[in-house]
XYZ file of C-alpha atoms in Angstrom:
513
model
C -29.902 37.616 6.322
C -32.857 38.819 4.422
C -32.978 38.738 0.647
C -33.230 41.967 -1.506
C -37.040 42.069 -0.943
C -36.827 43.046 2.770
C -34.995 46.072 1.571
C -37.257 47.123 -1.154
C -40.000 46.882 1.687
C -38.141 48.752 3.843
C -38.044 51.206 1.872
C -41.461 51.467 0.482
C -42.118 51.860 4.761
C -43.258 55.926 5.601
C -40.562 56.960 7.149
C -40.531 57.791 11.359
C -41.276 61.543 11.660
C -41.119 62.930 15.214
C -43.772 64.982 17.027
C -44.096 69.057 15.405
C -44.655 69.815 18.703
C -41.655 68.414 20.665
C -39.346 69.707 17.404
C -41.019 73.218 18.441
C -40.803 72.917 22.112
C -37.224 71.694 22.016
C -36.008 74.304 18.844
C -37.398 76.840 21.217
C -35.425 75.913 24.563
C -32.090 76.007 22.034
C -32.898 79.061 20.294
C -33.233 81.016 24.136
C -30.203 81.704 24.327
C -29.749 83.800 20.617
C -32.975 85.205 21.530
C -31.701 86.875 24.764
C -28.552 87.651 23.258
C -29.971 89.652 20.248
C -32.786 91.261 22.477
C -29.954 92.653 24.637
C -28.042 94.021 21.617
C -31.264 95.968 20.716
C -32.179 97.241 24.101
C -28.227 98.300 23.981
C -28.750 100.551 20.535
C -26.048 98.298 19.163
C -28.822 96.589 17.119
C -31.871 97.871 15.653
C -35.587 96.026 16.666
C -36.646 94.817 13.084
C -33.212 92.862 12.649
C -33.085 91.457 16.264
C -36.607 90.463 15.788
C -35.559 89.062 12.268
C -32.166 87.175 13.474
C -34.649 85.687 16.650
C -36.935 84.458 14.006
C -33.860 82.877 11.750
C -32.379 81.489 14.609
C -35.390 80.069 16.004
C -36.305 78.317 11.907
C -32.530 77.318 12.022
C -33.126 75.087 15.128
C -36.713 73.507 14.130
C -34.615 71.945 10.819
C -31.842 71.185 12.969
C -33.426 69.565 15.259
C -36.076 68.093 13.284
C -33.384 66.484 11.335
C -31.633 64.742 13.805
C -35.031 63.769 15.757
C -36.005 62.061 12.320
C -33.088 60.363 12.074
C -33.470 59.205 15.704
C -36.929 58.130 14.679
C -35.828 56.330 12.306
C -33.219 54.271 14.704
C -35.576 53.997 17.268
C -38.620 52.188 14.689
C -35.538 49.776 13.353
C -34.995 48.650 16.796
C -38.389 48.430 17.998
C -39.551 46.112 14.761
C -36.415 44.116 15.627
C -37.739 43.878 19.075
C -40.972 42.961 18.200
C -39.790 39.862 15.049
C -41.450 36.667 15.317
C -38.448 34.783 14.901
C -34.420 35.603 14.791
C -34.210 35.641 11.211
C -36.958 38.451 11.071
C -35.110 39.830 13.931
C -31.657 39.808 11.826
C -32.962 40.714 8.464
C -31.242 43.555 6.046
C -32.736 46.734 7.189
C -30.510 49.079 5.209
C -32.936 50.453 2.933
C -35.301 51.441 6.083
C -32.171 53.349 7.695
C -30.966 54.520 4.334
C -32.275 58.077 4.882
C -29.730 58.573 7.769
C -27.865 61.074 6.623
C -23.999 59.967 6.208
C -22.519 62.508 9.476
C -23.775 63.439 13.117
C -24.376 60.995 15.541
C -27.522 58.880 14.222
C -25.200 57.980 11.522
C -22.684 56.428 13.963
C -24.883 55.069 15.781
C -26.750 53.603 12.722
C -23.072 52.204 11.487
C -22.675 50.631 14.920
C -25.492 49.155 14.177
C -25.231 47.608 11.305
C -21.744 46.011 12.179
C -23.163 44.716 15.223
C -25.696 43.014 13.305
C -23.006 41.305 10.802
C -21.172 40.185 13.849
C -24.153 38.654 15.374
C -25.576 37.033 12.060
C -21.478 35.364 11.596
C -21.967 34.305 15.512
C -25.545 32.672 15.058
C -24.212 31.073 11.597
C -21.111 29.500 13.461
C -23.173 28.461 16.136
C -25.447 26.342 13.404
C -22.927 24.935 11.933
C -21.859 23.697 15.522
C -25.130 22.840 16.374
C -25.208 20.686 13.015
C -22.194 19.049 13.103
C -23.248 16.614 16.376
C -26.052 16.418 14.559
C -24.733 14.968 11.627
C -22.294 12.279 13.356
C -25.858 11.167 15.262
C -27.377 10.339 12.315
C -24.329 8.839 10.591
C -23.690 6.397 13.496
C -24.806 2.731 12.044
C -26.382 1.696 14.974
C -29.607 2.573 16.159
C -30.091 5.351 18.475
C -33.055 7.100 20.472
C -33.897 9.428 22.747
C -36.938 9.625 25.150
C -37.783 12.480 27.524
C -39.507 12.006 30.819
C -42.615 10.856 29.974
C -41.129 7.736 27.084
C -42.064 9.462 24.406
C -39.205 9.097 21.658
C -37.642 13.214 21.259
C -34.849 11.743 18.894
C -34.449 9.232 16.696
C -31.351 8.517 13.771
C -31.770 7.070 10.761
C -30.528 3.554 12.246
C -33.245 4.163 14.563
C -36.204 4.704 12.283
C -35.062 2.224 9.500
C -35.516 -0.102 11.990
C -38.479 0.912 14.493
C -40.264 2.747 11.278
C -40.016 6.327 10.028
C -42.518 7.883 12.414
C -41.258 6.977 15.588
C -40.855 10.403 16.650
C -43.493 11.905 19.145
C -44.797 8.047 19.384
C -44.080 5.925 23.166
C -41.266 3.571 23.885
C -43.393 1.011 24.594
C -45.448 1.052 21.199
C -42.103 0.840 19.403
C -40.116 -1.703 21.877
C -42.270 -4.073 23.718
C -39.540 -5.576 25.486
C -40.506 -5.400 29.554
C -36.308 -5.532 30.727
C -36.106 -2.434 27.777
C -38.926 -0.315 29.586
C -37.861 -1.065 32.880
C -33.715 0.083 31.848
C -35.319 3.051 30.436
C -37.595 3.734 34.244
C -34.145 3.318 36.132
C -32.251 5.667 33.768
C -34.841 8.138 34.002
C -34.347 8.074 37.715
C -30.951 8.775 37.891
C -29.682 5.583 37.908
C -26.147 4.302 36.350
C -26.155 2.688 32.740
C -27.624 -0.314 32.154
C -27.263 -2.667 29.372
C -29.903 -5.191 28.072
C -29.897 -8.124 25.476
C -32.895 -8.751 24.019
C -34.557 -10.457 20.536
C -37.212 -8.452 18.059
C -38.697 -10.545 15.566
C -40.447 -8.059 13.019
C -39.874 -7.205 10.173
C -37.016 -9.718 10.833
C -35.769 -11.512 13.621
C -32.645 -10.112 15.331
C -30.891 -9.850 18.326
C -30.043 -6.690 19.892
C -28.194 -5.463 23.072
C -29.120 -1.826 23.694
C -27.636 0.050 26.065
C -29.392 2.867 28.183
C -27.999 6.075 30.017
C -29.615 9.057 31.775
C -29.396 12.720 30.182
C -29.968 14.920 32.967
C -28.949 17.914 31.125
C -31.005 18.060 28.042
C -33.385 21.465 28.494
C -36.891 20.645 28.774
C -36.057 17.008 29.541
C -34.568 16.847 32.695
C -35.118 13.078 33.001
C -34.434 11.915 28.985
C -32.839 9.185 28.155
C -30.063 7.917 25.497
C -31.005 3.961 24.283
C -27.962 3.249 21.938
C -28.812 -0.661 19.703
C -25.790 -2.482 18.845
C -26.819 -5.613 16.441
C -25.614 -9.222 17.654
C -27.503 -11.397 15.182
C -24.691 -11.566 13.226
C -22.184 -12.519 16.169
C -25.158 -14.712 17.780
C -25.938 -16.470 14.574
C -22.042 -17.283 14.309
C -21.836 -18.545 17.900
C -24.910 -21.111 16.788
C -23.245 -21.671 13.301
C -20.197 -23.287 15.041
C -21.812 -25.122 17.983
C -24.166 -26.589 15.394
C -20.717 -27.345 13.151
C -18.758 -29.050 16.487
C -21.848 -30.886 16.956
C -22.642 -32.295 13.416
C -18.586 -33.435 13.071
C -18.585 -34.957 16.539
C -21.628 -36.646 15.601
C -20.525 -37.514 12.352
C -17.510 -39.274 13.485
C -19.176 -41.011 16.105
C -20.548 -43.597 14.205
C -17.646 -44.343 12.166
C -15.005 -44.598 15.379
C -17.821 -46.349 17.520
C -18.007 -49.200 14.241
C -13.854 -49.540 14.423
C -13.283 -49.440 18.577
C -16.196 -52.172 17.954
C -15.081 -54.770 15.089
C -11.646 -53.941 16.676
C -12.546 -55.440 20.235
C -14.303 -58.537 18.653
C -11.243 -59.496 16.301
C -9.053 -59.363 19.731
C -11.482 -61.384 21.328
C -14.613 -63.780 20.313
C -13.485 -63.242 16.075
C -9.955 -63.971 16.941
C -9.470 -67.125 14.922
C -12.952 -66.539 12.778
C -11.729 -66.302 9.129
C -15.434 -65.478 7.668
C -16.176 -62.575 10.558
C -12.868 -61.388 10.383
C -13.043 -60.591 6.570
C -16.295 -59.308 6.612
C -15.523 -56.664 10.262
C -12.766 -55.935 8.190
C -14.629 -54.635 4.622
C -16.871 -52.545 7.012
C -13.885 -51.363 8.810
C -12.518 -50.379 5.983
C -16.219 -48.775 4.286
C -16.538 -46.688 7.704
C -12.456 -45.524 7.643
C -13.280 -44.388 3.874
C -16.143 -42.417 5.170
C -14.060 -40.368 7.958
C -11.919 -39.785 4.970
C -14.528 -38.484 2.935
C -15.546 -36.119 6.013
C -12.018 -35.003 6.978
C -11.403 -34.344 3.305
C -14.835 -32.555 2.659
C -14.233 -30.446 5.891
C -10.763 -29.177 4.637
C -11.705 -28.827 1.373
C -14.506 -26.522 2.561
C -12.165 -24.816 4.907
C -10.075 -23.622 2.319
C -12.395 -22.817 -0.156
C -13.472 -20.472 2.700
C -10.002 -18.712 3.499
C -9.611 -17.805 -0.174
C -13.404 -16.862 -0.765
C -12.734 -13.096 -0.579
C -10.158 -13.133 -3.579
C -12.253 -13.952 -7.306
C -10.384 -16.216 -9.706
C -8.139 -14.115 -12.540
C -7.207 -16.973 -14.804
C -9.671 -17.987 -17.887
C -11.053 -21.213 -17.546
C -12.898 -23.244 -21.018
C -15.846 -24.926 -19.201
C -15.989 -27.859 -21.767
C -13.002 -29.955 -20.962
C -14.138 -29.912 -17.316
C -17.668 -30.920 -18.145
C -16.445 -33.983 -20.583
C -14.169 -35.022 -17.948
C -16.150 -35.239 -14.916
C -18.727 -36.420 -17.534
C -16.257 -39.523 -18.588
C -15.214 -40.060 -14.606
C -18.908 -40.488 -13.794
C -19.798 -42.606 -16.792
C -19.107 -46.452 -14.813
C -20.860 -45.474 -11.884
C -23.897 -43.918 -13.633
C -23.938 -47.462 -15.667
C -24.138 -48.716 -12.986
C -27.722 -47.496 -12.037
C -28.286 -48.205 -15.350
C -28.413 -43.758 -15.768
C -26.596 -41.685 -18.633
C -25.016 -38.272 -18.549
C -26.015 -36.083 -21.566
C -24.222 -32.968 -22.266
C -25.766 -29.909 -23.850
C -22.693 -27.339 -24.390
C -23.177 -24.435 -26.466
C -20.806 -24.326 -28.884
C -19.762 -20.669 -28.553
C -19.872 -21.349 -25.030
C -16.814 -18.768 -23.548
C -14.637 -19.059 -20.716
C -14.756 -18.101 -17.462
C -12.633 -16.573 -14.640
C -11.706 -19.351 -11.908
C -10.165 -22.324 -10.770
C -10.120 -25.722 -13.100
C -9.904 -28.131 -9.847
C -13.026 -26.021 -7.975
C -15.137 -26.007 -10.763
C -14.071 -29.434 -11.430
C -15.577 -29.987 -7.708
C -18.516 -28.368 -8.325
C -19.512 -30.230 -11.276
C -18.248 -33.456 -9.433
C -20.768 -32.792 -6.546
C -23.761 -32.109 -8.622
C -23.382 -34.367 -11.104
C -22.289 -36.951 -8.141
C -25.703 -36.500 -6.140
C -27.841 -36.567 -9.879
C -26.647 -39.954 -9.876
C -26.914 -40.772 -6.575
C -30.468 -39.486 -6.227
C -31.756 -40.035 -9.908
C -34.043 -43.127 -10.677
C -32.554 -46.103 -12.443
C -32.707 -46.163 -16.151
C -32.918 -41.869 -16.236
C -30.966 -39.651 -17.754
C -28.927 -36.954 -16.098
C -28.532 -34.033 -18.240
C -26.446 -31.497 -17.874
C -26.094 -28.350 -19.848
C -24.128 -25.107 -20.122
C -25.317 -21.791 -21.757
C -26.174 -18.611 -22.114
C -28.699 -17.845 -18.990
C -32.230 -16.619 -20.414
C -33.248 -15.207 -17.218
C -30.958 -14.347 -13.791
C -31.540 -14.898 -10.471
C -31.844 -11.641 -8.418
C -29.008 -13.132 -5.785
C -26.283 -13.139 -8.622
C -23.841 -10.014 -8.006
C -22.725 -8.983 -11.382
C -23.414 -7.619 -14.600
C -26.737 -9.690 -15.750
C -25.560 -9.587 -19.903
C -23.659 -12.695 -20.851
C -23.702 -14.826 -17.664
C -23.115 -18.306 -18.365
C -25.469 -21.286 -16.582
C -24.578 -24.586 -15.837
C -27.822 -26.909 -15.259
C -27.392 -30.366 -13.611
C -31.175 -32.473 -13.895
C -32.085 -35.784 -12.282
C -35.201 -37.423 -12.915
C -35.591 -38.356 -9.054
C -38.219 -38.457 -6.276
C -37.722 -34.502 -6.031
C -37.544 -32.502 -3.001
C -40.039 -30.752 -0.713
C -39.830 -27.110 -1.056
C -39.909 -26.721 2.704
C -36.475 -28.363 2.567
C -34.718 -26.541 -0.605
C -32.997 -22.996 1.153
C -31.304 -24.758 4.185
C -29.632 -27.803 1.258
C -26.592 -25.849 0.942
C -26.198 -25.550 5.492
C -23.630 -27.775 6.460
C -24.747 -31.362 7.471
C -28.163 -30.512 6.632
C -29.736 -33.868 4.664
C -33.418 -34.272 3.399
C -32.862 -38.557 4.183
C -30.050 -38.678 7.212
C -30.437 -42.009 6.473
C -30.314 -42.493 2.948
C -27.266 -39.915 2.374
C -25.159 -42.074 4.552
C -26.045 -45.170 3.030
C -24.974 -43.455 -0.816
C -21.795 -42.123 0.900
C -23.024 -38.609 1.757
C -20.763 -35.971 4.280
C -23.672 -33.393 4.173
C -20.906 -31.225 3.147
C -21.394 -30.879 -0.625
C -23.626 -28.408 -1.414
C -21.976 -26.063 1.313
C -18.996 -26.417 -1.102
C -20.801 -25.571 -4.335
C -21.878 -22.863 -2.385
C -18.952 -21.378 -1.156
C -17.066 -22.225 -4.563
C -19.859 -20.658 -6.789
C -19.784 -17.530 -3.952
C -15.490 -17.194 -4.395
C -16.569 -17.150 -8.525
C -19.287 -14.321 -7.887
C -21.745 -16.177 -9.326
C -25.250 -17.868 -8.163
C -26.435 -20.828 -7.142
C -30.526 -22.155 -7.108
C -31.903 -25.445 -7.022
C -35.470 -26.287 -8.293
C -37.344 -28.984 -8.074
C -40.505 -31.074 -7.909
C -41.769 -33.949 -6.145
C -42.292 -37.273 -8.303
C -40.377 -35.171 -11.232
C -36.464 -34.507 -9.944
C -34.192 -31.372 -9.325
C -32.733 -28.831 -10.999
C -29.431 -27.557 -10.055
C -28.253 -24.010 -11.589
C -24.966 -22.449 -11.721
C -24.484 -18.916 -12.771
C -20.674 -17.241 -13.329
C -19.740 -14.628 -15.337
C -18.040 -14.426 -18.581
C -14.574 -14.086 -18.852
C -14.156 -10.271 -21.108
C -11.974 -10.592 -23.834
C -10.133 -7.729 -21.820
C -10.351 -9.229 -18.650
C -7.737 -9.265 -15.749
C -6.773 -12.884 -16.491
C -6.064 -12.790 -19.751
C -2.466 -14.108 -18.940
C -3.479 -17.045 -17.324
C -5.946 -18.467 -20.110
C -2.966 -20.276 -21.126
C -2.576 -24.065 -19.893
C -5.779 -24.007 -18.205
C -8.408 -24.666 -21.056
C -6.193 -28.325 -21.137
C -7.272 -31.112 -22.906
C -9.760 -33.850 -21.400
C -7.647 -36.376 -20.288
C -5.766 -34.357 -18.031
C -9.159 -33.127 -16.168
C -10.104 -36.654 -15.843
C -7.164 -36.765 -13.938
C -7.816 -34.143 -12.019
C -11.287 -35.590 -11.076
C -9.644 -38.896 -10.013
C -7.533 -37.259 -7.930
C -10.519 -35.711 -6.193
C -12.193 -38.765 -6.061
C -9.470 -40.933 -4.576
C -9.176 -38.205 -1.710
């Protein structure tokens, strides 16, 4: 409905006035009969000529306001209606017209009619308000549905489009072609065979701006949308996710199958030659039998890796509650690592803040964290290098981490090694993935320790980046979040801090597996 404005101009409108001469000609037809009666009373004596010629002459006035009245009034009615009938639009059409039918008197029939009116109007406004709401609601659950979804009339041209739809095809996709947005020639030619009728069809196919993804889109015929007899629905689901999955684990059955390969292959061999030709061959026999055991140790290592990984997954979705002092576990998997890091002829320096404060999580993941990094610094570091290893307050955070960026704690793990190509640095943490195949089985490698950093650091909501520079080394940073002096694990802060030697003992034990 209109605001109060449209009433004020309605009433600032002349008002209708009807035609003097139809108010005469029709006050003159109703006043005939008075005339002829008061003309006979003075042809019968009973009345005398200068009052029958006055009571003609009332009568007569009486019926022009009468009936000018009421044909003003109909006036009125009849320029509401026709300014109704002539709106540009239904809102014009349905506006507040009180004020300009105001001057209808409050009896006679223009004033029913005018009250008719008016309720009619109310009823039709409530009935086109429902029907908007209606109207809005499919509307609504269209653009709400996650997936993309388009429509395209007759001609291809893209009629409809939800918010799926454009944040993925662009925000102008409207009034553009199907084939400037979706270059895909099974797509087009779905879209030509729904257009002619023809049952649902369902296509798979790959888009690789602005990034690559898979999609299977499925397209139906709309016969019965007005204007478009031949439109069609395209509804997107998104399979990368599922597809990339699918590839994760065929890649993963592949790596472990190749993986263990090697190792059995080495056994089934040495085996076969100590029943046979190395039977009674003392020298052979011991050495088959060290490299026997070397390749069993290194299924172990994979088996255990694998597991370990495994269930660091299943629990990733539930953070750590109990506090956790980070300097115990970095002197003890310090002290654990000391023989073989003499043995490169490295050191391990710690740098530990000394108001350095806990930290929700687990001792024996973190321990395994610190393990692997520290483990590969060594591994990977030049002889006679230092290792150093730090933990403190993080100047700057990385825009991955998922918390609160004031008083996140970082863990930094340097070698002084060949360094890494840069190329190589976001797929170190895939499973199996190694920048020397060769090399990383020759130190002992699975290919599966990063992945578990990873997936630990993930389970602590924290981040993980690596750095580094070739001919200098690489930089390995771990950021987790403070424990709050109010936190949810306050009650488990107790027992866990320990002292060193029994984290050295939990490292052995993770080393022996």
């Amino acid at each position: 409905m209109a605001d109060v404005r449209t009433t004020h101009e309605d009433r600032s409108r002349p008002m209708a006035s009807p035609a003097w001469s139809t108010v005469w000609r029709i006050s003159g037809v109703l006043a005939t009969v008075p005339g002829v009666l008061f003309v006979g009373l003075a042809a019968a004596g009973e009345m005398g000529v200068p009052a029958a010629i006055g009571s003609v002459a009332a009568t007569y006035l009486a019926m022009i306001l009468i009936v000018r009245r009421h044909l003003r009034e109909l006036a009125i009615l009849r320029q509401h209606l026709d300014e109704r009938a002539h709106a540009g639009d239904l809102d014009t059409a349905l506006a507040d017209r009180r004020g300009a039918i105001s001057h209808i008197g409050d009896t006679g029939p223009a004033a029913d009619l005018a009250l008719s009116l008016e309720r009619a109007d109310r009823q039709v406004s409530a009935w086109i308000k429902a029907a908007h709401r209606q109207a809005e609601t499919p509307s609504r659950v269209i653009q709400a549905i996650p997936d993309p979804l388009l429509v395209v009339d007759g001609r291809s041209r893209i009629i409809g489009a939800n918010r799926a739809a454009q944040g993925q095809f662009g925000q102008h996709i409207e009034g553009r072609d199907l084939s400037a947005v979706i270059r895909h020639p099974a797509v087009l030619a779905a879209v030509r065979d729904a257009q002619a009728g023809k049952p649902t069809t369902t296509v798979e196919f790959e888009i690789a701006a602005p990034t690559e993804r898979t999609f299977t889109v499925q397209v139906e015929s709309l016969p019965d949308i007005a204007d478009h007899a031949r439109a069609a629905l395209l509804l997107f689901v998104d399979l990368t996710a599922v597809r990339r999955s699918e590839q994760m684990r065929v890649d993963f059955v592949a790596n472990v199958s190749h993986e263990l390969r090697t190792p059995l292959s080495t056994l089934m061999g040495f085996i076969e030659t100590l029943q046979g030709p190395a039977r009674d061959d003392d020298d052979a026999r011991d050495r088959f039998l060290e490299i026997m055991r070397l390749q069993s140790h290194r299924m172990s290592r994979l088996v255990n890796d694998l597991l370990s990984l495994s269930r660091i997954e299943t629990n990733e979705h539930s953070a750590p509650t109990r506090k956790i002092e980070l300097k115990p576990i970095l002197e003890g998997v310090k002290a654990t690592l000391d023989l073989e890091a003499r043995r490169k002829d490295m050191r391990v320096s710690l740098d530990i803040a000394p108001d350095l404060p806990p930290v929700f999580g687990e001792s024996d993941e973190l321990t395994q964290v610190l393990q692997n990094l520290m483990d590969n610094a060594i591994k990977y570091g030049r002889s006679g290098t230092v290792v150093e290893v730090s933990a403190q307050f993080a100047d700057k955070v990385p825009a991955a981490y998922p918390g609160k960026r004031d008083g996140v704690l970082a863990i930094r793990v340097r070698d002084r090694g060949e360094g890494i190509d840069a190329g190589h640095i976001p797929r170190l943490t895939e499973r199996f993935y190694r920048v020397d195949t060769a090399r990383s089985r020759e130190l002992g490698g699975t290919g599966l320790g990063l992945a578990i950093v990873k997936h630990i650091v993930g389970r602590h909501r924290g981040a993980l980046t690596i750095e580094s520079t070739k001919g200098e080394g690489t930089t390995v940073t771990v950021y987790l979040p403070r424990a709050s002096q109010a936190g949810k694990g306050a009650q488990g802060s107790g027992g866990d801090s320990g002292d060193v030697s029994a984290v050295r003992g939990g490292v052995r034990a993770i080393t022996a597996a």
